[in-house]
XYZ file of C-alpha atoms in Angstrom:
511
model
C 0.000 0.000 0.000
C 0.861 3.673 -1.025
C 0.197 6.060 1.700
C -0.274 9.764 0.539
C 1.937 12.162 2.514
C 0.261 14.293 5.174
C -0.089 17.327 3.768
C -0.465 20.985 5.567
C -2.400 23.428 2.320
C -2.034 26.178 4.756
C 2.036 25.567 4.861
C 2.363 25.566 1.368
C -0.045 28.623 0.699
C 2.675 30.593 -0.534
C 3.845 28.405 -2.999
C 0.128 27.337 -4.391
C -0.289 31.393 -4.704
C 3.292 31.789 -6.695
C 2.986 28.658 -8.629
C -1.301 29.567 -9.533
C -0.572 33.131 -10.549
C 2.285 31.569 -12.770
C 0.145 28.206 -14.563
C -3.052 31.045 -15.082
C -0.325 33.028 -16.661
C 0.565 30.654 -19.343
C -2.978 30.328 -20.031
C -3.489 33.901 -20.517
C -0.310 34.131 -23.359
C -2.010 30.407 -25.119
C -5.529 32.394 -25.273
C -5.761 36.064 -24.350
C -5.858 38.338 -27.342
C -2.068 40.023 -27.896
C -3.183 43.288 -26.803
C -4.433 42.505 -23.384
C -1.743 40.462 -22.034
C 0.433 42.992 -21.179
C -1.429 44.660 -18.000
C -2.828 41.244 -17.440
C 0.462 39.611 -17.101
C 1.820 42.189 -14.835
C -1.223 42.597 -12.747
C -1.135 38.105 -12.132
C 2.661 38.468 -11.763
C 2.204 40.791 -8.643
C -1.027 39.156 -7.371
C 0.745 36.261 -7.035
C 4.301 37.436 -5.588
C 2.716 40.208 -3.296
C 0.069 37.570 -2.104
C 2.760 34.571 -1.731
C 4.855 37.380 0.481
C 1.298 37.902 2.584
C 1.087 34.692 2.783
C 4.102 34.012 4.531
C 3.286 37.194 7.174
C 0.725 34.847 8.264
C 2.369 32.086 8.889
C 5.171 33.509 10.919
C 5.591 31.364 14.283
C 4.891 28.360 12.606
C 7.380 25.919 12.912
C 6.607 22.590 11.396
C 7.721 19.416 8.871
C 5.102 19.054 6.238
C 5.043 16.560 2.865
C 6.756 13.735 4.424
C 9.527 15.810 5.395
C 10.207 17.100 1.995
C 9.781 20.590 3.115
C 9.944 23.215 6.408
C 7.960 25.894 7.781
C 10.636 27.954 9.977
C 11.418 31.165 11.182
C 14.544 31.047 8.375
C 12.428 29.498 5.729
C 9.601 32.323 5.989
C 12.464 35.122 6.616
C 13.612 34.128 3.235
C 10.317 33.710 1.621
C 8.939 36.890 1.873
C 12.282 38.945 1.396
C 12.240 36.506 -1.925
C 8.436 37.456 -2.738
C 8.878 41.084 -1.582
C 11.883 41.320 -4.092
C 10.215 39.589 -6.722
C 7.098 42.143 -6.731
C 9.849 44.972 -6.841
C 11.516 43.023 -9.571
C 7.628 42.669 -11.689
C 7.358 46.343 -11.415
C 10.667 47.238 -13.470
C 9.898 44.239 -16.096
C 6.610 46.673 -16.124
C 8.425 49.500 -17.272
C 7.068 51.395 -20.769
C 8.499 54.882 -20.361
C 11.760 54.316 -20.344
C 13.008 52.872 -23.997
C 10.795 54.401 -26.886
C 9.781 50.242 -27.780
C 8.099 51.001 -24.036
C 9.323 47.722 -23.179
C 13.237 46.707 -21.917
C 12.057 43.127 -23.506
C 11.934 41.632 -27.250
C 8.848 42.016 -29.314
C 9.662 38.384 -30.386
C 12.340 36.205 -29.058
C 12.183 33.764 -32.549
C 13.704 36.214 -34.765
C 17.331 35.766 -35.279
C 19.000 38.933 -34.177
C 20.275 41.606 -36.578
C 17.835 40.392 -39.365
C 15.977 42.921 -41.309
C 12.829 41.767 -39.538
C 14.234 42.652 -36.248
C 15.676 45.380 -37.342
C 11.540 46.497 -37.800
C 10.568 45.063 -34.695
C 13.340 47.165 -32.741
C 10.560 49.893 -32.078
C 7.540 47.785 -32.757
C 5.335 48.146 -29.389
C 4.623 44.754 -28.779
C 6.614 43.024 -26.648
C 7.306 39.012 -25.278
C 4.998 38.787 -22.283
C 6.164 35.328 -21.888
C 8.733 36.712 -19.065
C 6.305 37.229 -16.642
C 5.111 33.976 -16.051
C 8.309 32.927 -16.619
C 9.725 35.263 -13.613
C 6.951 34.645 -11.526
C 7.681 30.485 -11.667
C 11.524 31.423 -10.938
C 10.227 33.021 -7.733
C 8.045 30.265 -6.662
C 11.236 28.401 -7.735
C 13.553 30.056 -5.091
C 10.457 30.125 -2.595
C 10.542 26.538 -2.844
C 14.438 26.200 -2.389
C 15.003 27.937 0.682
C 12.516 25.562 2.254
C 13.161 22.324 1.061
C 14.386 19.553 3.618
C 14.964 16.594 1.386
C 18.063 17.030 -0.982
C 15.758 15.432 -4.280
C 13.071 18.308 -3.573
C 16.255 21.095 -3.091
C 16.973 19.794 -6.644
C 13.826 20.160 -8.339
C 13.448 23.396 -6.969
C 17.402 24.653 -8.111
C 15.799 23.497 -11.589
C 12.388 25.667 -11.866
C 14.055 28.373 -10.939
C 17.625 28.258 -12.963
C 15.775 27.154 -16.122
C 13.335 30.881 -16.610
C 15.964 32.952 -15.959
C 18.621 31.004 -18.602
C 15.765 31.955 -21.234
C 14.731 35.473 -19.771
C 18.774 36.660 -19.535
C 18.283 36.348 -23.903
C 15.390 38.654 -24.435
C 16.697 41.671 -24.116
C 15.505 44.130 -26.536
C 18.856 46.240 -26.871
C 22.073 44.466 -27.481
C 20.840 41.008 -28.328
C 23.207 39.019 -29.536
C 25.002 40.264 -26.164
C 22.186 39.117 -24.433
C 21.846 35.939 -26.205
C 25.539 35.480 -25.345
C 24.874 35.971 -21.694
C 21.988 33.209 -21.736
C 23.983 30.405 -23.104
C 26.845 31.121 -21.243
C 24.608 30.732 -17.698
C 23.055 27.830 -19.495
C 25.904 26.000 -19.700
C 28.084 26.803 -16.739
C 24.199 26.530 -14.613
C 23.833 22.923 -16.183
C 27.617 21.968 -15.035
C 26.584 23.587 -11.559
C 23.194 21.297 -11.338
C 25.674 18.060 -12.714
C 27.923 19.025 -9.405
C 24.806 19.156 -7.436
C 23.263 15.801 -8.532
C 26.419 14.128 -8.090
C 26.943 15.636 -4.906
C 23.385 14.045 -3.828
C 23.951 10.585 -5.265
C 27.512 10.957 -3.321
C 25.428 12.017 -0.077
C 22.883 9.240 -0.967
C 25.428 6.569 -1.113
C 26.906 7.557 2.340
C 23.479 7.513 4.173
C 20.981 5.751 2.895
C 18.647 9.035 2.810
C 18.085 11.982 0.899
C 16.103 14.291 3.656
C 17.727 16.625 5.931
C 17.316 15.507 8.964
C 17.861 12.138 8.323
C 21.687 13.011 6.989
C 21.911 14.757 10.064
C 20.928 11.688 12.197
C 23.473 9.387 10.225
C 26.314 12.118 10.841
C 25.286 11.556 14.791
C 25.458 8.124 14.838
C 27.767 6.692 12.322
C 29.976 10.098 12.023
C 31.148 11.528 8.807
C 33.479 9.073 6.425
C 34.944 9.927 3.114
C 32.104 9.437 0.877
C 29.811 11.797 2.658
C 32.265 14.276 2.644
C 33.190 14.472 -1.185
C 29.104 14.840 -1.459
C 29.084 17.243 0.714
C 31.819 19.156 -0.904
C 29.819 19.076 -4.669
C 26.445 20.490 -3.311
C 28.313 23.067 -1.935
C 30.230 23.568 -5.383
C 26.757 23.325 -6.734
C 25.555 25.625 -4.668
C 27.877 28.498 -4.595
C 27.665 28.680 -8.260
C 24.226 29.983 -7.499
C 25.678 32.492 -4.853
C 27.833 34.175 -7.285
C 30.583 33.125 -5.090
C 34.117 33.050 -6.094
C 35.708 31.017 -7.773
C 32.310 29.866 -8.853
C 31.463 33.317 -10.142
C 32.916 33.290 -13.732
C 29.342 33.704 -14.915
C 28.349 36.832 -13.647
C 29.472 39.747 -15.109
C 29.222 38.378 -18.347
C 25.624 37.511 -17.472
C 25.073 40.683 -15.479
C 26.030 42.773 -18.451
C 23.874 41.130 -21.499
C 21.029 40.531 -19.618
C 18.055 43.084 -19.757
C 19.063 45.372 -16.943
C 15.319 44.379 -15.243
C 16.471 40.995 -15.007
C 19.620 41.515 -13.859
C 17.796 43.074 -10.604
C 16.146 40.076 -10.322
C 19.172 37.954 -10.481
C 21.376 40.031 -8.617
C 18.780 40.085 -5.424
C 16.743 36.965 -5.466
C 18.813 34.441 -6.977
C 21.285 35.084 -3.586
C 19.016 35.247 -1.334
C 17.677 32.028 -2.644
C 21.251 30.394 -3.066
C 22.068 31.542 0.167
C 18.885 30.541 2.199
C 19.716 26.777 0.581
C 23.493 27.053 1.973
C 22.206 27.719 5.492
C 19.314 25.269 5.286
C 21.942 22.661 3.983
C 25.299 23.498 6.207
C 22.641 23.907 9.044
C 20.253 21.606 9.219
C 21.966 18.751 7.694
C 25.660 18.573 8.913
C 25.297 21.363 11.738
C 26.301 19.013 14.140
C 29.930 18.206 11.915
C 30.727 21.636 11.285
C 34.305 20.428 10.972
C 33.649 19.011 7.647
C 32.232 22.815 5.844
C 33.552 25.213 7.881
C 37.317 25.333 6.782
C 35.738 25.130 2.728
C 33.465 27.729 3.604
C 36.175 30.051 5.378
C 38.163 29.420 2.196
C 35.813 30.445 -0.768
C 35.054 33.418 2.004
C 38.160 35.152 1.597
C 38.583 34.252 -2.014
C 35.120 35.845 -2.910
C 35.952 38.815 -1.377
C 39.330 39.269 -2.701
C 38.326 38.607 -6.223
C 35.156 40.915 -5.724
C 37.249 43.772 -4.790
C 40.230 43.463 -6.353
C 38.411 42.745 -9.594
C 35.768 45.700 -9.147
C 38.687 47.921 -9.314
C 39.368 47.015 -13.147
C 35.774 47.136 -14.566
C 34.836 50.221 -16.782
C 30.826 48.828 -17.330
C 28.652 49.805 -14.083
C 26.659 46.687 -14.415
C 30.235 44.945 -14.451
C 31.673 46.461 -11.281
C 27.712 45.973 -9.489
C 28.322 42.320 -10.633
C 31.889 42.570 -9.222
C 30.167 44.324 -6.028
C 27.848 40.882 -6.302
C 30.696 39.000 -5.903
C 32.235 40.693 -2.674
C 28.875 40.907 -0.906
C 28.974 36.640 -1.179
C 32.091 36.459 0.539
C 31.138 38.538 3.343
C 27.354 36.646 3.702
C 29.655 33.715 4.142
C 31.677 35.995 6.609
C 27.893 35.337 7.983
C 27.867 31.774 7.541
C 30.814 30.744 9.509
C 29.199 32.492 12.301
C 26.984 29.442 13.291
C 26.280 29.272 16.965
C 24.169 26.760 18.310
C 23.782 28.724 21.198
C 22.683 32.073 20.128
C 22.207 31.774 16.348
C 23.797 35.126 15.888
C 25.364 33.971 12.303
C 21.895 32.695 11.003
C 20.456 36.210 12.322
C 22.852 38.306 10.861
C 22.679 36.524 7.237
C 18.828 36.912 7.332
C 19.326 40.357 7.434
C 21.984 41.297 5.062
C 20.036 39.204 2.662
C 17.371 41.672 3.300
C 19.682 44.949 3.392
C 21.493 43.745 -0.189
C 18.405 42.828 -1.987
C 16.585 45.869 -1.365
C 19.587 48.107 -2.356
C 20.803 45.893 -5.232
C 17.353 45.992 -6.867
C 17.406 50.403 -6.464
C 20.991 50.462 -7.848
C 19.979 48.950 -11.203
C 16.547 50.672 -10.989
C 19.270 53.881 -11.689
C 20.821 52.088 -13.902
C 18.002 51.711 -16.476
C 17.568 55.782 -16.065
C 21.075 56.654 -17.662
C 20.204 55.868 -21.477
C 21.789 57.152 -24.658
C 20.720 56.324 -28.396
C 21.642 52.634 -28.234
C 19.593 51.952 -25.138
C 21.100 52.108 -21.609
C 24.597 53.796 -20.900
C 26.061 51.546 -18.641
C 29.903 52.633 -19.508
C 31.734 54.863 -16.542
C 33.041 57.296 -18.735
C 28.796 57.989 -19.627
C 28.345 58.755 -16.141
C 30.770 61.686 -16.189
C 29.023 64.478 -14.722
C 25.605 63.068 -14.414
C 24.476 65.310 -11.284
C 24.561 68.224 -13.482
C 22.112 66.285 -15.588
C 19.991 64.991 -12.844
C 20.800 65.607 -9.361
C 18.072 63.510 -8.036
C 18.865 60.581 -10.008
C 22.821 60.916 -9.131
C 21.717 61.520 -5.228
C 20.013 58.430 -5.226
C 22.362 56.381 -6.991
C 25.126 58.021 -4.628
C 23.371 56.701 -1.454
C 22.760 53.054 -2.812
C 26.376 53.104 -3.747
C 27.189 54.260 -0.650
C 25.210 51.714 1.079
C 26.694 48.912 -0.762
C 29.992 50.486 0.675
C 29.018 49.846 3.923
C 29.018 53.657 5.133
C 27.568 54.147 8.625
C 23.476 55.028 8.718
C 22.247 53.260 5.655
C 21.662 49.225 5.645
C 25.041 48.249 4.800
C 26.853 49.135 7.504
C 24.139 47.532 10.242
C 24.467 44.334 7.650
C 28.217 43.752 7.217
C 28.576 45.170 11.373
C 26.201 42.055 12.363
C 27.901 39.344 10.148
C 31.259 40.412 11.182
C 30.352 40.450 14.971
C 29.067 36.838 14.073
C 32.393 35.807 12.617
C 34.112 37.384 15.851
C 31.750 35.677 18.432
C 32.868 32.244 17.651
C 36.708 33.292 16.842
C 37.125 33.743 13.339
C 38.328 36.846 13.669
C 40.934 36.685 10.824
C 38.392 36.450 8.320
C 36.530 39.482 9.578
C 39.676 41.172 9.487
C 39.828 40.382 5.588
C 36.287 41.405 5.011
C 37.088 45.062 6.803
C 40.183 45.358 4.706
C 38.407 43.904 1.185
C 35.605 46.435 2.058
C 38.179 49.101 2.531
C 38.787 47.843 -0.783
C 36.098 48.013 -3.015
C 34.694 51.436 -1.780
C 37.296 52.809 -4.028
C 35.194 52.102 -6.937
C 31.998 52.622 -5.585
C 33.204 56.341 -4.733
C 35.071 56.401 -8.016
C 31.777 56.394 -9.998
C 30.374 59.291 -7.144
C 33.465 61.418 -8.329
C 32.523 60.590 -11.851
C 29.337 62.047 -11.671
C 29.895 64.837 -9.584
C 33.386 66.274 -10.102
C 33.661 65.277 -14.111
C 32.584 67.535 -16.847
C 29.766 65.740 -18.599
C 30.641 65.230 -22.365
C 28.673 67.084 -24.822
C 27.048 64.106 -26.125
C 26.754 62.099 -23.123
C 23.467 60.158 -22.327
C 20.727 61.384 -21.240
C 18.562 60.886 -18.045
C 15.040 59.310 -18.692
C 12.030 60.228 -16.817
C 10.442 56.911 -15.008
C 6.688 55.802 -15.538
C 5.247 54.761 -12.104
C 6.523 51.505 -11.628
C 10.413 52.172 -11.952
C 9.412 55.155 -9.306
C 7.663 52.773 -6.696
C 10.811 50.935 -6.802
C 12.713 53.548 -6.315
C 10.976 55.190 -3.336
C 10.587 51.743 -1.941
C 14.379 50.894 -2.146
C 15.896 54.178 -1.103
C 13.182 54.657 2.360
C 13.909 50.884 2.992
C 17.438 51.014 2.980
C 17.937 54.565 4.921
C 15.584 53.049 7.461
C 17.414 49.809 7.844
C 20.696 51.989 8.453
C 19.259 54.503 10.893
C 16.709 52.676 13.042
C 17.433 48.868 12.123
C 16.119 46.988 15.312
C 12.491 46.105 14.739
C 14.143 44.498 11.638
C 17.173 42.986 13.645
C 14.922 41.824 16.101
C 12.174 39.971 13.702
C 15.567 38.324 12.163
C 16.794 37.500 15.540
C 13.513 35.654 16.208
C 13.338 33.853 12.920
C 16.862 32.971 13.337
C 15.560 29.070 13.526
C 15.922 25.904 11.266
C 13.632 22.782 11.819
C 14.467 19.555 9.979
């Protein structure tokens, strides 16, 4: 006899709200007429990320096992849920965008046509546009949801899947630039399919050594029979597997080339949600699952820590593309969430605490940094080289204000959410004695605000050429963004505890 697993409806509310808005979405592209599917793609995209994130508001305190153990209701899991769904809706609202680029769309009026062909050439400034990405974005986000709070390693992997495989096809519609953009989604095609190979092997490895795929159960063999060599080599490829994800060096070859080509809404969405899904699956994994042999992760993880940031910073230095040196930035900001990592205490959960809310602090100020970005245009679309920045504030003070905060921010200068983020992770580090490495992280942060405050001097203290770009004037949605990004992360720098506290009380795993 086949018994069905118990299942709690209520638990997974947040996913059946993601995953419906998404399925009704493909119906509406197979059978709504062309000319309505715009506003009704958008308006099921954020009924279904702003009511997953609801969702999860009212479940917070649950803390529960639910589908055989295949997935958790936590503290973490929830955290992570809503920052993902809150980021998502932020992330629907600059897809959204039509006054920007004269198209009134960042996206391809139709992905089939080979690029540079006569009948693109037409379509460059035809209105319509490939609403596909909506659905599409709105299943990577029930994706993500989904990985942060899987327990079973088979259900992590299904879940690394839905929400790799939109974004390898959304990084290639760009409207602008495609055969750069094209370029960008087969190169994270094939170095994400590697990643997923590293992660499957990694489980089978994992498998072998235990006898069980879930969580807890790992964790149980690890207490009883201890760790031997197979377990660790699995162990060591879902980490590989899932660093890729993270952006973290020396799995990070990916991302600026990706970062660049991909339509600069997308890139957002990468940027913020894609880490704070990667990373929610590193804690729930390291955790949960071998949190009682921390022996066998924590030198790897101390490792890649240090090597992420020095690549991130040192590297940042060199770029002359400001979607380049944010996907540089990307790169540091993984090494010191690991900084985060290390910091696991099974007595005060201070590490898991701090992550949950540098997740939070970097998502929100990623997304408004390349909200700016898609401002700064010029005749070939955005104008995302340095030298097109030069004297921007005499252009648009507002717009070089707000850029110079978020910049600021992802510096880590005191009173805006970077500075409460990186001081919490690196007083996690310190609690439990890796000091050296927070060392590093102060020094590599030292590091790459030179080029963070080289593109402030850029745009302040350059003379702006005479045909430089110009700045464009947002429709609603880019502003909402905006307003939402800038309050969110002054407020997390100047009075941060509610949020420190809610993170201090989800700070909690079950398996």
């Amino acid at each position: 006899m086949i018994e069905a697993p118990d299942l709690s409806l209520s638990a997974l509310s947040p996913f059946l709200f993601v995953f419906g808005a998404a399925l009704v979405g493909v119906l509406v592209e197979s059978f709504a007429p062309r000319h309505v599917r715009q506003p009704t793609q958008v308006a099921l995209a954020l009924v279904g990320t702003v009511g997953g994130f609801a969702c999860t508001l009212l479940l917070a305190g649950r803390g529960e096992v639910t589908a055989a153990g295949a997935l958790a209701v936590d503290g973490a899991g929830l955290f992570l849920q809503a920052t993902i769904a809150g980021l998502g809706a932020l992330s629907v609202l600059l897809f959204a965008e039509r006054a920007l680029d004269p198209a009134r769309s960042a996206f391809v009026a139709s992905a089939a046509v080979p690029a540079g062909s006569p009948r693109d050439r037409e379509l460059l400034t035809d209105e319509r546009v490939q609403t596909e990405v909506y659905p599409l974005a709105t299943f990577a986000v029930g994706g993500m949801m989904l990985f942060v709070a899987a327990n079973d390693l088979l259900v992590m992997f299904i879940a690394l899947e839905v929400l790799s495989l939109p974004l390898y096809l959304i990084c290639g519609l760009s409207r602008r630039r495609r055969l750069l953009s094209q370029e960008a989604a087969v190169k994270y095609f094939l170095l994400g399919a590697f990643a997923s190979a590293f992660f499957l092997y990694g489980l089978a490895l994992v498998y072998g050594a235990t006898g069980t795929v879930q969580l807890a159960g790992i964790r149980q063999s690890v207490t009883d029979d201890g760790t031997g060599t197979l377990l660790v080599l699995g162990l060591g490829l879902l980490v590989v597997g899932l660093m890729f994800k993270a952006s973290v060096a020396p799995f990070h070859t990916w991302t600026p080339d990706v970062y660049q080509g991909a339509p600069t809404p997308v890139t957002a969405f990468m940027a913020a949600c894609t880490k704070v899904a990667a990373f929610g699956a590193i804690l729930r994994l390291l955790y949960v699952a071998f949190g009682t042999a921390d022996w066998t992760w924590r030198p790897l993880v101390y490792g890649i820590a240090i090597v992420s940031m020095v690549v991130g910073a040192v590297l940042g230095l060199t770029q002359t593309d400001v979607k380049r040196m944010l996907a540089y930035s990307s790169i540091a900001h993984a090494g010191f969430l690991l900084t985060g990592v290390i910091g696991l205490d099974a007595g005060t959960g201070s590490g898991l605490a701090a992550t949950l809310f540098y997740l939070l602090a970097y998502g929100l100020t990623t997304v408004g940094a390349f909200a700016v970005v898609t401002l700064v245009r010029d005749g070939d679309g955005e104008a995302t080289a340095l030298a097109q920045w030069a004297g921007l504030a005499r252009r648009s003070p507002l717009t070089a204000a707000i850029m110079t905060f978020l910049l600021l921010a992802l510096a880590g200068i005191p009173l805006t959410s970077g500075f409460t983020g990186k001081f919490a992770v690196f007083r996690a580090a310190i609690e439990v004695g890796a000091w050296p490495l927070a060392v590093v992280a102060l020094v590599t942060s030292a590091v790459a605000g030179f080029f963070y405050l080289r593109l402030v001097v850029l745009m302040y203290f350059s003379e702006p050429a005479e045909d430089g770009p110009s700045v464009g004037v947002p429709g609603l949605p880019t502003t909402i963004v905006l307003a939402v990004t800038v309050a969110a992360t002054l407020v997390l720098g100047v009075v941060p505890g509610s949020v420190l506290d809610l993170a201090d009380g989800a700070a909690r795993l079950v398996g």
